[in-house]
Amino acid sequence: MISDINAVPESLPCREDQYQNIYNFIEDKIKHNTGGCLYISGVPGTGKTATTHEVITALREEVDSGNLKKFKVFFQTRKFCFDCMFDSLSM
């Protein structure tokens, strides 16, 4: 069996709470027209990326159906985040 690193499973068992937390955070920022930063961490292979992509897909479907206004999401690398944190602490 060959697995594709970009493949997303049909369901993400035991990820319902994390899915809802990410969904609520982003939806709130869209509805209130504010920005925000959400740091998601965990050991490799636990579904962080797949869960986040599933949330973005669901939110884009809400946009397509007219229930939510258009939005942009920016994903930053871990290095970028740590550099920003270091810069803010060293001021």
XYZ file of N, CA, C and O in Angstrom:
364
model
N 0.840 -1.180 0.000
C 0.000 0.000 0.000
C 0.889 1.248 0.000
O 1.805 1.375 0.790
N 0.595 2.171 -0.877
C 1.324 3.439 -0.958
C 0.430 4.513 -0.363
O -0.726 4.654 -0.730
N 0.970 5.246 0.585
C 0.168 6.314 1.182
C 0.641 7.667 0.647
O 1.819 7.889 0.452
N -0.305 8.536 0.435
C -0.036 9.888 -0.064
C -0.055 10.838 1.119
O -1.037 10.904 1.860
N 1.026 11.574 1.291
C 1.123 12.500 2.432
C 0.035 13.573 2.389
O -0.367 14.117 3.406
N -0.487 13.878 1.191
C -1.519 14.902 1.057
C -2.931 14.327 1.107
O -3.896 15.065 1.017
N -3.040 13.026 1.235
C -4.365 12.392 1.289
C -5.046 12.730 2.606
O -4.421 12.755 3.655
N -6.335 12.989 2.511
C -7.129 13.279 3.706
C -8.127 12.147 3.879
O -8.853 11.810 2.952
N -8.162 11.530 5.042
C -9.093 10.430 5.258
C -10.539 10.901 5.198
O -10.822 12.084 5.357
N -11.441 9.950 4.973
C -12.870 10.286 4.894
C -13.378 10.874 6.205
O -14.255 11.711 6.214
N -12.848 10.403 7.311
C -13.231 10.949 8.605
C -11.992 11.039 9.482
O -10.988 10.375 9.238
N -12.082 11.877 10.476
C -10.972 12.057 11.415
C -11.464 11.681 12.808
O -11.906 12.533 13.575
N -11.422 10.400 13.121
C -11.942 9.960 14.419
C -11.190 10.590 15.585
O -9.985 10.828 15.506
N -11.922 10.893 16.626
C -11.372 11.477 17.861
C -10.837 12.890 17.647
O -10.044 13.380 18.447
N -11.257 13.558 16.601
C -10.807 14.918 16.315
C -11.966 15.913 16.337
O -11.799 17.051 15.941
N -13.130 15.477 16.786
C -14.300 16.340 16.758
C -14.124 17.608 17.590
O -14.501 18.698 17.154
N -13.560 17.478 18.783
C -13.369 18.648 19.651
C -12.382 19.634 19.041
O -12.616 20.847 19.035
N -11.270 19.114 18.514
C -10.273 19.984 17.893
C -10.858 20.657 16.653
O -10.629 21.842 16.428
N -11.598 19.880 15.852
C -12.246 20.432 14.661
C -13.140 21.605 15.061
O -13.070 22.681 14.479
N -13.973 21.393 16.060
C -14.920 22.429 16.480
C -14.208 23.650 17.026
O -14.619 24.786 16.770
N -13.132 23.455 17.789
C -12.369 24.593 18.320
C -11.778 25.438 17.195
O -11.835 26.669 17.230
N -11.185 24.784 16.203
C -10.589 25.508 15.073
C -11.673 26.212 14.273
O -11.549 27.388 13.919
N -12.768 25.489 14.011
C -13.884 26.050 13.241
C -14.429 27.292 13.936
O -14.597 28.351 13.323
N -14.718 27.181 15.224
C -15.282 28.309 15.979
C -14.345 29.508 15.996
O -14.790 30.653 15.865
N -13.052 29.263 16.166
C -12.077 30.348 16.203
C -12.077 31.118 14.887
O -12.189 32.342 14.869
N -11.958 30.384 13.775
C -11.879 31.051 12.470
C -13.208 31.704 12.109
O -13.243 32.839 11.634
N -14.310 31.013 12.363
C -15.630 31.574 12.055
C -15.866 32.876 12.822
O -16.375 33.856 12.266
N -15.467 32.909 14.086
C -15.616 34.124 14.894
C -14.821 35.276 14.294
O -15.310 36.406 14.234
N -13.602 35.001 13.845
C -12.774 36.058 13.249
C -13.393 36.574 11.955
O -13.369 37.782 11.686
N -13.972 35.677 11.171
C -14.613 36.092 9.922
C -15.843 36.945 10.214
O -16.018 38.023 9.645
N -16.688 36.479 11.120
C -17.935 37.193 11.421
C -17.686 38.561 12.045
O -18.463 39.486 11.832
N -16.616 38.698 12.810
C -16.323 39.971 13.469
C -15.302 40.805 12.708
O -14.855 41.839 13.206
N -14.921 40.312 11.524
C -13.986 41.037 10.651
C -12.700 41.425 11.397
O -12.237 42.543 11.326
N -12.184 40.454 12.142
C -10.947 40.668 12.874
C -9.927 39.618 12.466
O -10.272 38.602 11.884
N -8.706 39.866 12.791
C -7.664 38.885 12.554
C -7.395 38.111 13.817
O -7.922 38.413 14.882
N -6.590 37.105 13.687
C -6.240 36.328 14.859
C -5.153 35.339 14.532
O -4.826 35.116 13.371
N -4.608 34.773 15.550
C -3.545 33.796 15.387
C -3.898 32.578 16.225
O -4.218 32.710 17.406
N -3.856 31.429 15.609
C -4.149 30.184 16.306
C -2.941 29.278 16.150
O -2.538 28.966 15.033
N -2.341 28.885 17.257
C -1.177 28.006 17.235
C -1.658 26.591 17.500
O -2.272 26.315 18.528
N -1.386 25.702 16.567
C -1.793 24.304 16.692
C -0.527 23.473 16.771
O 0.335 23.557 15.899
N -0.404 22.679 17.812
C 0.803 21.873 17.966
C 0.428 20.445 18.340
O -0.682 20.170 18.782
N 1.378 19.566 18.163
C 1.181 18.168 18.518
C 2.213 17.311 17.826
O 2.913 17.770 16.928
N 2.278 16.072 18.230
C 3.248 15.168 17.626
C 2.863 14.893 16.176
O 1.690 14.999 15.808
N 3.832 14.570 15.337
C 3.553 14.314 13.925
C 2.555 13.166 13.731
O 2.553 12.195 14.491
N 1.730 13.329 12.716
C 0.827 12.259 12.339
C -0.447 12.142 13.140
O -1.136 11.123 13.069
N -0.801 13.180 13.905
C -2.005 13.086 14.740
C -3.220 13.771 14.125
O -4.273 13.815 14.752
N -3.070 14.337 12.919
C -4.224 14.895 12.229
C -4.362 16.401 12.286
O -5.424 16.927 11.942
N -3.328 17.108 12.686
C -3.423 18.575 12.778
C -3.712 19.202 11.415
O -4.641 19.986 11.280
N -2.929 18.850 10.420
C -3.093 19.427 9.084
C -4.404 18.980 8.459
O -5.139 19.800 7.899
N -4.712 17.702 8.559
C -5.951 17.184 7.969
C -7.173 17.838 8.604
O -8.128 18.211 7.905
N -7.156 18.010 9.915
C -8.280 18.645 10.609
C -8.427 20.091 10.175
O -9.534 20.562 9.879
N -7.313 20.804 10.096
C -7.349 22.208 9.687
C -7.857 22.344 8.254
O -8.702 23.198 7.963
N -7.384 21.495 7.365
C -7.859 21.547 5.978
C -9.349 21.217 5.881
O -10.071 21.814 5.085
N -9.815 20.297 6.707
C -11.239 19.959 6.723
C -12.070 21.155 7.186
O -13.145 21.424 6.644
N -11.583 21.873 8.184
C -12.276 23.075 8.669
C -12.333 24.131 7.569
O -13.402 24.712 7.309
N -11.220 24.388 6.907
C -11.181 25.405 5.846
C -12.132 25.028 4.721
O -12.859 25.873 4.193
N -12.170 23.753 4.368
C -13.087 23.282 3.329
C -14.536 23.544 3.736
O -15.343 24.038 2.944
N -14.877 23.238 4.981
C -16.244 23.462 5.470
C -16.590 24.946 5.464
O -17.706 25.335 5.082
N -15.658 25.800 5.867
C -15.913 27.239 5.886
C -16.051 27.791 4.467
O -16.894 28.650 4.212
N -15.264 27.283 3.537
C -15.392 27.726 2.137
C -16.737 27.299 1.555
O -17.310 28.018 0.742
N -17.244 26.152 1.969
C -18.580 25.726 1.539
C -19.642 26.682 2.074
O -20.634 26.962 1.397
N -19.436 27.184 3.290
C -20.356 28.183 3.857
C -20.320 29.472 3.031
O -21.345 30.112 2.828
N -19.140 29.850 2.571
C -19.001 31.036 1.707
C -19.749 30.791 0.401
O -20.525 31.637 -0.056
N -19.533 29.636 -0.212
C -20.171 29.308 -1.489
C -21.692 29.287 -1.388
O -22.383 29.635 -2.336
N -22.212 28.911 -0.223
C -23.668 28.871 -0.048
C -24.241 30.222 0.392
O -25.447 30.360 0.572
N -23.365 31.214 0.587
C -23.815 32.550 0.949
C -24.032 32.768 2.426
O -24.557 33.803 2.839
N -23.629 31.836 3.256
C -23.828 31.953 4.702
C -22.683 32.649 5.430
O -22.800 32.959 6.611
N -21.589 32.877 4.710
C -20.407 33.465 5.332
C -19.687 34.295 4.281
O -19.666 33.928 3.108
N -19.114 35.432 4.713
C -18.402 36.262 3.731
C -17.039 35.664 3.410
O -16.495 34.856 4.175
N -16.486 36.081 2.277
C -15.185 35.562 1.841
C -14.117 35.894 2.861
O -14.177 36.906 3.551
N -13.122 35.038 2.918
C -12.038 35.214 3.880
C -10.743 34.671 3.299
O -10.739 33.933 2.332
N -9.646 35.053 3.920
C -8.324 34.533 3.562
C -7.690 33.942 4.806
O -7.826 34.492 5.899
N -7.018 32.849 4.622
C -6.297 32.209 5.714
C -4.843 32.092 5.295
O -4.546 31.686 4.178
N -3.949 32.460 6.174
C -2.522 32.368 5.902
C -1.907 31.365 6.866
O -2.102 31.461 8.069
N -1.194 30.428 6.317
C -0.490 29.446 7.135
C 0.982 29.823 7.166
O 1.583 30.060 6.130
N 1.532 29.889 8.336
C 2.944 30.244 8.491
C 3.733 29.011 8.923
O 3.199 28.108 9.541
N 5.003 29.035 8.623
C 5.865 27.940 9.050
C 6.181 28.071 10.539
O 6.062 29.150 11.123
N 6.568 26.979 11.121
C 6.949 26.978 12.534
C 8.097 27.952 12.764
O 8.109 28.701 13.732
N 9.067 27.977 11.857
C 10.216 28.880 11.999
C 9.759 30.331 12.018
O 10.198 31.120 12.845
N 8.852 30.688 11.117
C 8.340 32.052 11.078
C 7.691 32.419 12.414
O 7.935 33.495 12.960
N 6.890 31.512 12.948
C 6.210 31.781 14.224
C 7.211 31.960 15.360
O 7.101 32.889 16.156
N 8.203 31.068 15.416
C 9.199 31.182 16.481
C 10.037 32.449 16.326
O 10.383 33.093 17.316
N 10.353 32.819 15.096
C 11.099 34.060 14.875
C 10.306 35.260 15.373
O 10.853 36.167 16.014
N 9.016 35.291 15.090
C 8.166 36.397 15.553
C 8.090 36.441 17.075
O 8.171 37.509 17.677
N 7.929 35.275 17.692
C 7.870 35.230 19.152
C 9.192 35.706 19.750
O 9.201 36.478 20.705
N 10.307 35.249 19.186
C 11.614 35.661 19.694
C 11.801 37.175 19.549
O 12.238 37.834 20.481
N 11.425 37.701 18.382
C 11.559 39.146 18.155
C 10.736 39.941 19.174
O 11.183 40.953 19.690
N 9.519 39.475 19.459
C 8.673 40.232 20.387
C 9.190 40.130 21.827
O 9.017 41.061 22.611
N 9.840 39.043 22.160
C 10.373 38.878 23.521
C 11.686 39.627 23.712
O 12.039 40.000 24.828
N 12.424 39.839 22.634
C 13.739 40.457 22.763
C 13.707 41.967 22.582
O 14.745 42.585 22.500
N 12.544 42.564 22.550
C 12.451 44.021 22.383
C 12.729 44.723 23.677
O 12.521 44.353 24.725
